[in-house]
């Protein structure tokens, strides 16, 4: 009888664990998605989980009047060079304490996903 109780207890614990996991949700964005890349490339650390901006980085909303996908790709690859030629970006760099890193080593496909994600906000 104790073996039966042990097996039943194991099943009960497993069932409760599965219910808890199901209630918590999937646990994050789908790997490889634009949202996951935004998090993986550490964009959220400076610009916020929902692109709302933080002390370390400006909000990333309503950007389509100033940015297009191609200009963002250029910026991601060499932010310093793009800032040097853009007075608005120079001012922003002075306002926020963390320098935008270069993502020149990332794939163009991934950077395009992030650019579209940012522009769609």
N, CA, C and O atoms as CSV, one atom per row, in Angstrom:
chain,resi,resn,atom,element,x,y,z
A,1,UNK,N,N,0.814,-1.200,0.000
A,1,UNK,CA,C,0.000,0.000,0.000
A,1,UNK,C,C,0.856,1.262,0.000
A,1,UNK,O,O,0.455,2.263,-0.593
A,2,UNK,N,N,2.008,1.249,0.637
A,2,UNK,CA,C,2.872,2.431,0.655
A,2,UNK,C,C,3.413,2.754,-0.727
A,2,UNK,O,O,3.600,3.926,-1.054
A,3,UNK,N,N,3.670,1.737,-1.549
A,3,UNK,CA,C,4.144,1.991,-2.905
A,3,UNK,C,C,3.064,2.714,-3.706
A,3,UNK,O,O,3.363,3.638,-4.463
A,4,UNK,N,N,1.834,2.303,-3.544
A,4,UNK,CA,C,0.725,2.948,-4.237
A,4,UNK,C,C,0.604,4.404,-3.805
A,4,UNK,O,O,0.383,5.281,-4.640
A,5,UNK,N,N,0.745,4.666,-2.524
A,5,UNK,CA,C,0.680,6.042,-2.009
A,5,UNK,C,C,1.835,6.887,-2.556
A,5,UNK,O,O,1.643,8.053,-2.901
A,6,UNK,N,N,3.003,6.314,-2.634
A,6,UNK,CA,C,4.162,7.036,-3.160
A,6,UNK,C,C,3.962,7.406,-4.626
A,6,UNK,O,O,4.251,8.530,-5.037
A,7,UNK,N,N,3.469,6.458,-5.402
A,7,UNK,CA,C,3.219,6.724,-6.817
A,7,UNK,C,C,2.150,7.799,-6.954
A,7,UNK,O,O,2.291,8.721,-7.757
A,8,UNK,N,N,1.090,7.683,-6.179
A,8,UNK,CA,C,0.023,8.682,-6.224
A,8,UNK,C,C,0.565,10.056,-5.824
A,8,UNK,O,O,0.227,11.055,-6.459
A,9,UNK,N,N,1.386,10.121,-4.798
A,9,UNK,CA,C,1.960,11.396,-4.353
A,9,UNK,C,C,2.824,12.013,-5.451
A,9,UNK,O,O,2.777,13.225,-5.664
A,10,UNK,N,N,3.603,11.206,-6.141
A,10,UNK,CA,C,4.439,11.701,-7.242
A,10,UNK,C,C,3.571,12.283,-8.362
A,10,UNK,O,O,3.872,13.348,-8.901
A,11,UNK,N,N,2.495,11.573,-8.704
A,11,UNK,CA,C,1.601,12.085,-9.735
A,11,UNK,C,C,0.929,13.381,-9.296
A,11,UNK,O,O,0.772,14.306,-10.092
A,12,UNK,N,N,0.538,13.444,-8.039
A,12,UNK,CA,C,-0.108,14.649,-7.529
A,12,UNK,C,C,0.851,15.839,-7.573
A,12,UNK,O,O,0.460,16.939,-7.966
A,13,UNK,N,N,2.093,15.623,-7.173
A,13,UNK,CA,C,3.095,16.701,-7.207
A,13,UNK,C,C,3.342,17.140,-8.649
A,13,UNK,O,O,3.429,18.338,-8.920
A,14,UNK,N,N,3.453,16.204,-9.559
A,14,UNK,CA,C,3.675,16.528,-10.974
A,14,UNK,C,C,2.495,17.313,-11.543
A,14,UNK,O,O,2.689,18.268,-12.295
A,15,UNK,N,N,1.282,16.916,-11.190
A,15,UNK,CA,C,0.093,17.613,-11.676
A,15,UNK,C,C,0.054,19.046,-11.160
A,15,UNK,O,O,-0.257,19.970,-11.911
A,16,UNK,N,N,0.364,19.230,-9.902
A,16,UNK,CA,C,0.386,20.581,-9.333
A,16,UNK,C,C,1.466,21.421,-10.021
A,16,UNK,O,O,1.227,22.586,-10.338
A,17,UNK,N,N,2.634,20.853,-10.252
A,17,UNK,CA,C,3.717,21.577,-10.930
A,17,UNK,C,C,3.293,21.998,-12.331
A,17,UNK,O,O,3.565,23.126,-12.743
A,18,UNK,N,N,2.631,21.108,-13.070
A,18,UNK,CA,C,2.162,21.452,-14.413
A,18,UNK,C,C,1.120,22.555,-14.381
A,18,UNK,O,O,1.128,23.439,-15.237
A,19,UNK,N,N,0.228,22.514,-13.409
A,19,UNK,CA,C,-0.778,23.574,-13.272
A,19,UNK,C,C,-0.120,24.923,-12.980
A,19,UNK,O,O,-0.534,25.949,-13.521
A,20,UNK,N,N,0.889,24.919,-12.138
A,20,UNK,CA,C,1.594,26.157,-11.811
A,20,UNK,C,C,2.299,26.699,-13.052
A,20,UNK,O,O,2.230,27.896,-13.330
A,21,UNK,N,N,2.970,25.835,-13.790
A,21,UNK,CA,C,3.647,26.269,-15.008
A,21,UNK,C,C,2.659,26.819,-16.033
A,21,UNK,O,O,2.935,27.826,-16.685
A,22,UNK,N,N,1.527,26.171,-16.173
A,22,UNK,CA,C,0.518,26.636,-17.123
A,22,UNK,C,C,-0.032,27.994,-16.711
A,22,UNK,O,O,-0.291,28.842,-17.565
A,23,UNK,N,N,-0.212,28.207,-15.413
A,23,UNK,CA,C,-0.739,29.475,-14.920
A,23,UNK,C,C,0.266,30.606,-15.106
A,23,UNK,O,O,-0.133,31.760,-15.258
A,24,UNK,N,N,1.539,30.304,-15.096
A,24,UNK,CA,C,2.579,31.327,-15.224
A,24,UNK,C,C,2.783,31.768,-16.663
A,24,UNK,O,O,3.399,32.810,-16.888
A,25,UNK,N,N,2.311,31.047,-17.614
A,25,UNK,CA,C,2.485,31.417,-19.004
A,25,UNK,C,C,3.734,30.805,-19.596
A,25,UNK,O,O,4.397,29.974,-18.975
A,26,UNK,N,N,4.045,31.232,-20.813
A,26,UNK,CA,C,5.154,30.647,-21.556
A,26,UNK,C,C,6.514,31.075,-21.022
A,26,UNK,O,O,7.501,30.371,-21.235
A,27,UNK,N,N,6.589,32.194,-20.343
A,27,UNK,CA,C,7.846,32.605,-19.744
A,27,UNK,C,C,8.694,33.513,-20.612
A,27,UNK,O,O,9.897,33.615,-20.373
A,28,UNK,N,N,8.136,34.167,-21.593
A,28,UNK,CA,C,8.899,35.109,-22.383
A,28,UNK,C,C,8.581,35.023,-23.855
A,28,UNK,O,O,7.788,34.190,-24.293
A,29,UNK,N,N,9.215,35.903,-24.613
A,29,UNK,CA,C,8.948,35.920,-26.049
A,29,UNK,C,C,9.499,34.676,-26.736
A,29,UNK,O,O,10.418,34.027,-26.236
A,30,UNK,N,N,8.927,34.361,-27.877
A,30,UNK,CA,C,9.355,33.199,-28.646
A,30,UNK,C,C,10.792,33.412,-29.138
A,30,UNK,O,O,11.092,34.456,-29.718
A,31,UNK,N,N,11.675,32.446,-28.916
A,31,UNK,CA,C,13.068,32.582,-29.364
A,31,UNK,C,C,13.152,32.920,-30.856
A,31,UNK,O,O,12.456,32.323,-31.678
A,32,UNK,N,N,14.005,33.876,-31.187
A,32,UNK,CA,C,14.178,34.298,-32.570
A,32,UNK,C,C,13.211,35.368,-33.024
A,32,UNK,O,O,13.370,35.935,-34.105
A,33,UNK,N,N,12.198,35.654,-32.198
A,33,UNK,CA,C,11.240,36.696,-32.564
A,33,UNK,C,C,11.892,38.064,-32.377
A,33,UNK,O,O,12.920,38.190,-31.711
A,34,UNK,N,N,11.280,39.082,-32.972
A,34,UNK,CA,C,11.805,40.442,-32.840
A,34,UNK,C,C,11.848,40.867,-31.376
A,34,UNK,O,O,12.810,41.497,-30.937
A,35,UNK,N,N,10.814,40.524,-30.627
A,35,UNK,CA,C,10.775,40.885,-29.209
A,35,UNK,C,C,11.894,40.191,-28.431
A,35,UNK,O,O,12.515,40.795,-27.557
A,36,UNK,N,N,12.149,38.921,-28.752
A,36,UNK,CA,C,13.231,38.191,-28.082
A,36,UNK,C,C,14.582,38.806,-28.430
A,36,UNK,O,O,15.448,38.925,-27.564
A,37,UNK,N,N,14.771,39.195,-29.685
A,37,UNK,CA,C,16.026,39.836,-30.095
A,37,UNK,C,C,16.208,41.167,-29.375
A,37,UNK,O,O,17.316,41.505,-28.958
A,38,UNK,N,N,15.124,41.919,-29.230
A,38,UNK,CA,C,15.157,43.196,-28.504
A,38,UNK,C,C,15.678,42.972,-27.083
A,38,UNK,O,O,16.475,43.762,-26.578
A,39,UNK,N,N,15.233,41.911,-26.453
A,39,UNK,CA,C,15.684,41.574,-25.098
A,39,UNK,C,C,17.106,41.019,-25.119
A,39,UNK,O,O,17.945,41.430,-24.318
A,40,UNK,N,N,17.379,40.081,-26.039
A,40,UNK,CA,C,18.694,39.429,-26.114
A,40,UNK,C,C,19.823,40.404,-26.434
A,40,UNK,O,O,20.948,40.228,-25.966
A,41,UNK,N,N,19.528,41.423,-27.223
A,41,UNK,CA,C,20.550,42.413,-27.580
A,41,UNK,C,C,20.668,43.510,-26.524
A,41,UNK,O,O,21.395,44.486,-26.708
A,42,UNK,N,N,19.951,43.338,-25.426
A,42,UNK,CA,C,19.983,44.251,-24.269
A,42,UNK,C,C,19.357,45.615,-24.541
A,42,UNK,O,O,19.638,46.569,-23.816
A,43,UNK,N,N,18.527,45.728,-25.555
A,43,UNK,CA,C,17.845,46.992,-25.835
A,43,UNK,C,C,16.935,47.374,-24.660
A,43,UNK,O,O,16.834,48.542,-24.285
A,44,UNK,N,N,16.279,46.357,-24.093
A,44,UNK,CA,C,15.330,46.604,-23.003
A,44,UNK,C,C,16.001,47.183,-21.761
A,44,UNK,O,O,15.362,47.901,-20.992
A,45,UNK,N,N,17.269,46.882,-21.562
A,45,UNK,CA,C,17.963,47.403,-20.378
A,45,UNK,C,C,18.009,48.921,-20.369
A,45,UNK,O,O,17.900,49.539,-19.310
A,46,UNK,N,N,18.170,49.525,-21.533
A,46,UNK,CA,C,18.252,50.986,-21.610
A,46,UNK,C,C,16.946,51.640,-22.034
A,46,UNK,O,O,16.621,52.736,-21.578
A,47,UNK,N,N,16.198,50.973,-22.901
A,47,UNK,CA,C,14.999,51.578,-23.469
A,47,UNK,C,C,13.705,51.063,-22.852
A,47,UNK,O,O,12.625,51.534,-23.208
A,48,UNK,N,N,13.797,50.099,-21.928
A,48,UNK,CA,C,12.625,49.576,-21.249
A,48,UNK,C,C,12.023,48.373,-21.947
A,48,UNK,O,O,12.139,48.218,-23.163
A,49,UNK,N,N,11.380,47.528,-21.164
A,49,UNK,CA,C,10.769,46.312,-21.696
A,49,UNK,C,C,9.726,46.610,-22.765
A,49,UNK,O,O,9.570,45.851,-23.721
A,50,UNK,N,N,9.020,47.712,-22.596
A,50,UNK,CA,C,7.958,48.081,-23.534
A,50,UNK,C,C,8.340,49.297,-24.373
A,50,UNK,O,O,7.480,50.005,-24.896
A,51,UNK,N,N,9.639,49.521,-24.489
A,51,UNK,CA,C,10.183,50.630,-25.292
A,51,UNK,C,C,9.768,51.988,-24.754
A,51,UNK,O,O,9.735,52.970,-25.495
A,52,UNK,N,N,9.449,52.049,-23.447
A,52,UNK,CA,C,8.959,53.275,-22.828
A,52,UNK,C,C,10.060,54.259,-22.458
A,52,UNK,O,O,9.770,55.398,-22.093
A,53,UNK,N,N,11.307,53.842,-22.546
A,53,UNK,CA,C,12.433,54.696,-22.178
A,53,UNK,C,C,12.760,54.570,-20.705
A,53,UNK,O,O,11.914,54.191,-19.894
A,54,UNK,N,N,13.994,54.892,-20.371
A,54,UNK,CA,C,14.458,54.851,-18.991
A,54,UNK,C,C,15.476,55.976,-18.831
A,54,UNK,O,O,15.729,56.737,-19.765
A,55,UNK,N,N,16.045,56.069,-17.660
A,55,UNK,CA,C,17.086,57.080,-17.440
A,55,UNK,C,C,18.282,56.866,-18.360
A,55,UNK,O,O,18.975,57.818,-18.718
A,56,UNK,N,N,18.519,55.629,-18.736
A,56,UNK,CA,C,19.696,55.303,-19.542
A,56,UNK,C,C,19.453,55.356,-21.048
A,56,UNK,O,O,20.412,55.318,-21.819
A,57,UNK,N,N,18.206,55.441,-21.486
A,57,UNK,CA,C,17.919,55.468,-22.913
A,57,UNK,C,C,16.546,56.056,-23.208
A,57,UNK,O,O,15.619,55.904,-22.412
A,58,UNK,N,N,16.412,56.728,-24.349
A,58,UNK,CA,C,15.130,57.379,-24.674
A,58,UNK,C,C,14.045,56.374,-25.038
A,58,UNK,O,O,14.342,55.222,-25.355
A,59,UNK,N,N,12.793,56.808,-24.991
A,59,UNK,CA,C,11.702,55.931,-25.436
A,59,UNK,C,C,11.823,55.662,-26.932
A,59,UNK,O,O,12.332,56.486,-27.692
A,60,UNK,N,N,11.349,54.506,-27.327
A,60,UNK,CA,C,11.402,54.110,-28.731
A,60,UNK,C,C,9.982,54.016,-29.284
A,60,UNK,O,O,9.534,52.951,-29.709
A,61,UNK,N,N,9.294,55.138,-29.268
A,61,UNK,CA,C,7.945,55.162,-29.814
A,61,UNK,C,C,7.831,56.342,-30.785
A,61,UNK,O,O,8.578,57.315,-30.685
A,62,UNK,N,N,6.911,56.245,-31.699
A,62,UNK,CA,C,6.675,57.301,-32.696
A,62,UNK,C,C,7.963,57.707,-33.407
A,62,UNK,O,O,8.259,58.895,-33.537
A,63,UNK,N,N,8.719,56.725,-33.864
A,63,UNK,CA,C,9.999,57.008,-34.511
A,63,UNK,C,C,9.896,57.154,-36.026
A,63,UNK,O,O,10.858,57.582,-36.663
A,64,UNK,N,N,8.771,56.813,-36.609
A,64,UNK,CA,C,8.677,56.768,-38.072
A,64,UNK,C,C,8.808,58.135,-38.723
A,64,UNK,O,O,9.054,58.209,-39.927
A,65,UNK,N,N,8.654,59.212,-37.976
A,65,UNK,CA,C,8.853,60.534,-38.575
A,65,UNK,C,C,10.340,60.898,-38.682
A,65,UNK,O,O,10.703,61.834,-39.394
A,66,UNK,N,N,11.199,60.149,-37.969
A,66,UNK,CA,C,12.636,60.446,-37.985
A,66,UNK,C,C,13.498,59.290,-38.491
A,66,UNK,O,O,14.656,59.492,-38.858
A,67,UNK,N,N,12.941,58.088,-38.511
A,67,UNK,CA,C,13.727,56.906,-38.863
A,67,UNK,C,C,12.995,56.041,-39.873
A,67,UNK,O,O,11.765,55.982,-39.901
A,68,UNK,N,N,13.785,55.373,-40.698
A,68,UNK,CA,C,13.287,54.322,-41.569
A,68,UNK,C,C,14.118,53.079,-41.249
A,68,UNK,O,O,15.125,53.158,-40.545
A,69,UNK,N,N,13.694,51.957,-41.764
A,69,UNK,CA,C,14.397,50.704,-41.476
A,69,UNK,C,C,15.877,50.800,-41.861
A,69,UNK,O,O,16.743,50.396,-41.086
A,70,UNK,N,N,16.169,51.326,-43.045
A,70,UNK,CA,C,17.559,51.403,-43.513
A,70,UNK,C,C,18.408,52.321,-42.637
A,70,UNK,O,O,19.564,52.008,-42.352
A,71,UNK,N,N,17.847,53.447,-42.210
A,71,UNK,CA,C,18.623,54.360,-41.365
A,71,UNK,C,C,18.875,53.745,-39.987
A,71,UNK,O,O,19.924,53.981,-39.387
A,72,UNK,N,N,17.934,52.968,-39.489
A,72,UNK,CA,C,18.170,52.271,-38.216
A,72,UNK,C,C,19.257,51.212,-38.358
A,72,UNK,O,O,20.083,51.047,-37.461
A,73,UNK,N,N,19.261,50.499,-39.473
A,73,UNK,CA,C,20.314,49.499,-39.696
A,73,UNK,C,C,21.689,50.158,-39.711
A,73,UNK,O,O,22.645,49.630,-39.143
A,74,UNK,N,N,21.781,51.296,-40.355
A,74,UNK,CA,C,23.049,52.034,-40.380
A,74,UNK,C,C,23.445,52.456,-38.964
A,74,UNK,O,O,24.607,52.342,-38.575
A,75,UNK,N,N,22.477,52.940,-38.209
A,75,UNK,CA,C,22.737,53.370,-36.830
A,75,UNK,C,C,23.167,52.195,-35.958
A,75,UNK,O,O,24.116,52.313,-35.182
A,76,UNK,N,N,22.477,51.063,-36.080
A,76,UNK,CA,C,22.841,49.895,-35.286
A,76,UNK,C,C,24.270,49.446,-35.572
A,76,UNK,O,O,24.976,48.997,-34.669
A,77,UNK,N,N,24.691,49.567,-36.812
A,77,UNK,CA,C,26.028,49.108,-37.200
A,77,UNK,C,C,27.139,50.034,-36.718
A,77,UNK,O,O,28.223,49.570,-36.365
A,78,UNK,N,N,26.877,51.342,-36.702
A,78,UNK,CA,C,27.906,52.292,-36.279
A,78,UNK,C,C,27.264,53.536,-35.659
A,78,UNK,O,O,27.242,54.598,-36.280
A,79,UNK,N,N,26.741,53.405,-34.434
A,79,UNK,CA,C,26.038,54.527,-33.810
A,79,UNK,C,C,26.892,55.788,-33.677
A,79,UNK,O,O,26.391,56.900,-33.848
A,80,UNK,N,N,28.156,55.620,-33.377
A,80,UNK,CA,C,29.026,56.780,-33.179
A,80,UNK,C,C,29.126,57.619,-34.453
A,80,UNK,O,O,29.013,58.843,-34.400
A,81,UNK,N,N,29.338,56.969,-35.590
A,81,UNK,CA,C,29.454,57.693,-36.862
A,81,UNK,C,C,28.150,58.400,-37.218
A,81,UNK,O,O,28.171,59.541,-37.680
A,82,UNK,N,N,27.028,57.738,-37.011
A,82,UNK,CA,C,25.736,58.347,-37.328
A,82,UNK,C,C,25.484,59.533,-36.400
A,82,UNK,O,O,24.977,60.565,-36.841
A,83,UNK,N,N,25.833,59.398,-35.121
A,83,UNK,CA,C,25.655,60.505,-34.166
A,83,UNK,C,C,26.471,61.728,-34.554
A,83,UNK,O,O,26.006,62.860,-34.417
A,84,UNK,N,N,27.682,61.502,-35.036
A,84,UNK,CA,C,28.564,62.612,-35.409
A,84,UNK,C,C,27.946,63.494,-36.487
A,84,UNK,O,O,28.232,64.689,-36.554
A,85,UNK,N,N,27.102,62.909,-37.328
A,85,UNK,CA,C,26.500,63.644,-38.438
A,85,UNK,C,C,25.066,64.082,-38.178
A,85,UNK,O,O,24.398,64.587,-39.080
A,86,UNK,N,N,24.590,63.894,-36.955
A,86,UNK,CA,C,23.193,64.205,-36.650
A,86,UNK,C,C,23.115,64.996,-35.344
A,86,UNK,O,O,23.293,64.416,-34.272
A,87,UNK,N,N,22.854,66.298,-35.404
A,87,UNK,CA,C,22.813,67.128,-34.191
A,87,UNK,C,C,21.802,66.636,-33.151
A,87,UNK,O,O,22.064,66.712,-31.950
A,88,UNK,N,N,20.659,66.137,-33.601
A,88,UNK,CA,C,19.647,65.643,-32.652
A,88,UNK,C,C,20.185,64.449,-31.868
A,88,UNK,O,O,19.969,64.351,-30.660
A,89,UNK,N,N,20.886,63.542,-32.549
A,89,UNK,CA,C,21.446,62.380,-31.871
A,89,UNK,C,C,22.600,62.773,-30.949
A,89,UNK,O,O,22.778,62.174,-29.889
A,90,UNK,N,N,23.373,63.766,-31.343
A,90,UNK,CA,C,24.449,64.256,-30.474
A,90,UNK,C,C,23.865,64.766,-29.168
A,90,UNK,O,O,24.382,64.478,-28.089
A,91,UNK,N,N,22.781,65.527,-29.277
A,91,UNK,CA,C,22.119,66.056,-28.087
A,91,UNK,C,C,21.580,64.913,-27.223
A,91,UNK,O,O,21.719,64.938,-26.000
A,92,UNK,N,N,20.973,63.926,-27.852
A,92,UNK,CA,C,20.428,62.783,-27.106
A,92,UNK,C,C,21.551,62.044,-26.378
A,92,UNK,O,O,21.374,61.601,-25.243
A,93,UNK,N,N,22.695,61.914,-27.027
A,93,UNK,CA,C,23.826,61.216,-26.416
A,93,UNK,C,C,24.309,61.947,-25.173
A,93,UNK,O,O,24.778,61.314,-24.226
A,94,UNK,N,N,24.201,63.268,-25.163
A,94,UNK,CA,C,24.591,64.044,-23.991
A,94,UNK,C,C,23.569,63.904,-22.866
A,94,UNK,O,O,23.910,63.994,-21.687
A,95,UNK,N,N,22.327,63.686,-23.242
A,95,UNK,CA,C,21.240,63.597,-22.258
A,95,UNK,C,C,21.196,62.252,-21.538
A,95,UNK,O,O,20.764,62.178,-20.388
A,96,UNK,N,N,21.639,61.192,-22.207
A,96,UNK,CA,C,21.571,59.854,-21.626
A,96,UNK,C,C,22.977,59.339,-21.340
A,96,UNK,O,O,23.876,59.496,-22.165
A,97,UNK,N,N,23.170,58.721,-20.166
A,97,UNK,CA,C,24.519,58.371,-19.707
A,97,UNK,C,C,25.190,57.183,-20.398
A,97,UNK,O,O,26.412,57.050,-20.331
A,98,UNK,N,N,24.427,56.327,-21.053
A,98,UNK,CA,C,25.016,55.124,-21.644
A,98,UNK,C,C,25.111,55.301,-23.154
A,98,UNK,O,O,24.151,55.721,-23.800
A,99,UNK,N,N,26.262,54.981,-23.705
A,99,UNK,CA,C,26.485,55.096,-25.144
A,99,UNK,C,C,25.843,53.902,-25.854
A,99,UNK,O,O,25.943,52.761,-25.403
A,100,UNK,N,N,25.191,54.193,-26.963
A,100,UNK,CA,C,24.589,53.133,-27.766
A,100,UNK,C,C,25.700,52.240,-28.308
A,100,UNK,O,O,26.621,52.732,-28.959
A,101,UNK,N,N,25.627,50.927,-28.047
A,101,UNK,CA,C,26.669,50.018,-28.562
A,101,UNK,C,C,26.474,49.737,-30.052
A,101,UNK,O,O,25.388,49.929,-30.600
A,102,UNK,N,N,27.523,49.288,-30.677
A,102,UNK,CA,C,27.462,48.872,-32.079
A,102,UNK,C,C,27.003,47.417,-32.146
A,102,UNK,O,O,27.398,46.582,-31.333
A,103,UNK,N,N,26.173,47.144,-33.124
A,103,UNK,CA,C,25.710,45.778,-33.359
A,103,UNK,C,C,26.183,45.285,-34.729
A,103,UNK,O,O,25.498,44.503,-35.389
A,104,UNK,N,N,27.358,45.751,-35.144
A,104,UNK,CA,C,27.907,45.414,-36.458
A,104,UNK,C,C,28.113,43.916,-36.637
A,104,UNK,O,O,28.111,43.433,-37.770
A,105,UNK,N,N,28.288,43.177,-35.562
A,105,UNK,CA,C,28.541,41.741,-35.656
A,105,UNK,C,C,27.255,40.908,-35.723
A,105,UNK,O,O,27.317,39.698,-35.937
A,106,UNK,N,N,26.115,41.531,-35.546
A,106,UNK,CA,C,24.838,40.815,-35.606
A,106,UNK,C,C,24.411,40.638,-37.056
A,106,UNK,O,O,24.844,41.386,-37.933
A,107,UNK,N,N,23.577,39.665,-37.302
A,107,UNK,CA,C,23.120,39.426,-38.676
A,107,UNK,C,C,22.167,40.540,-39.108
A,107,UNK,O,O,21.435,41.108,-38.297
A,108,UNK,N,N,22.198,40.834,-40.407
A,108,UNK,CA,C,21.308,41.857,-40.949
A,108,UNK,C,C,19.847,41.461,-40.733
A,108,UNK,O,O,19.005,42.313,-40.450
A,109,UNK,N,N,19.553,40.184,-40.866
A,109,UNK,CA,C,18.182,39.698,-40.669
A,109,UNK,C,C,17.686,40.015,-39.255
A,109,UNK,O,O,16.568,40.499,-39.077
A,110,UNK,N,N,18.522,39.739,-38.255
A,110,UNK,CA,C,18.132,40.017,-36.868
A,110,UNK,C,C,17.970,41.516,-36.629
A,110,UNK,O,O,17.028,41.942,-35.961
A,111,UNK,N,N,18.881,42.307,-37.170
A,111,UNK,CA,C,18.793,43.761,-36.987
A,111,UNK,C,C,17.557,44.325,-37.689
A,111,UNK,O,O,16.936,45.264,-37.192
A,112,UNK,N,N,17.206,43.764,-38.825
A,112,UNK,CA,C,15.977,44.200,-39.505
A,112,UNK,C,C,14.738,43.884,-38.655
A,112,UNK,O,O,13.804,44.683,-38.588
A,113,UNK,N,N,14.741,42.735,-38.023
A,113,UNK,CA,C,13.616,42.368,-37.146
A,113,UNK,C,C,13.483,43.382,-36.011
A,113,UNK,O,O,12.383,43.834,-35.692
A,114,UNK,N,N,14.607,43.726,-35.415
A,114,UNK,CA,C,14.578,44.689,-34.304
A,114,UNK,C,C,14.138,46.062,-34.809
A,114,UNK,O,O,13.341,46.736,-34.156
A,115,UNK,N,N,14.653,46.477,-35.965
A,115,UNK,CA,C,14.265,47.766,-36.525
A,115,UNK,C,C,12.762,47.818,-36.770
A,115,UNK,O,O,12.115,48.808,-36.428
A,116,UNK,N,N,12.210,46.780,-37.348
A,116,UNK,CA,C,10.763,46.745,-37.606
A,116,UNK,C,C,9.977,46.755,-36.296
A,116,UNK,O,O,8.943,47.414,-36.182
A,117,UNK,N,N,10.483,46.020,-35.315
A,117,UNK,CA,C,9.829,45.975,-34.000
A,117,UNK,C,C,9.787,47.362,-33.379
A,117,UNK,O,O,8.768,47.773,-32.824
A,118,UNK,N,N,10.890,48.073,-33.474
A,118,UNK,CA,C,10.960,49.423,-32.898
A,118,UNK,C,C,10.066,50.384,-33.685
A,118,UNK,O,O,9.349,51.188,-33.089
A,119,UNK,N,N,10.101,50.307,-34.998
A,119,UNK,CA,C,9.308,51.219,-35.812
A,119,UNK,C,C,7.811,50.943,-35.705
A,119,UNK,O,O,7.009,51.846,-35.942
A,120,UNK,N,N,7.420,49.743,-35.361
A,120,UNK,CA,C,6.004,49.397,-35.233
A,120,UNK,C,C,5.398,49.824,-33.899
A,120,UNK,O,O,4.204,49.633,-33.671
A,121,UNK,N,N,6.204,50.393,-33.028
A,121,UNK,CA,C,5.658,50.778,-31.713
A,121,UNK,C,C,4.830,52.029,-31.783
A,121,UNK,O,O,4.304,52.480,-30.765
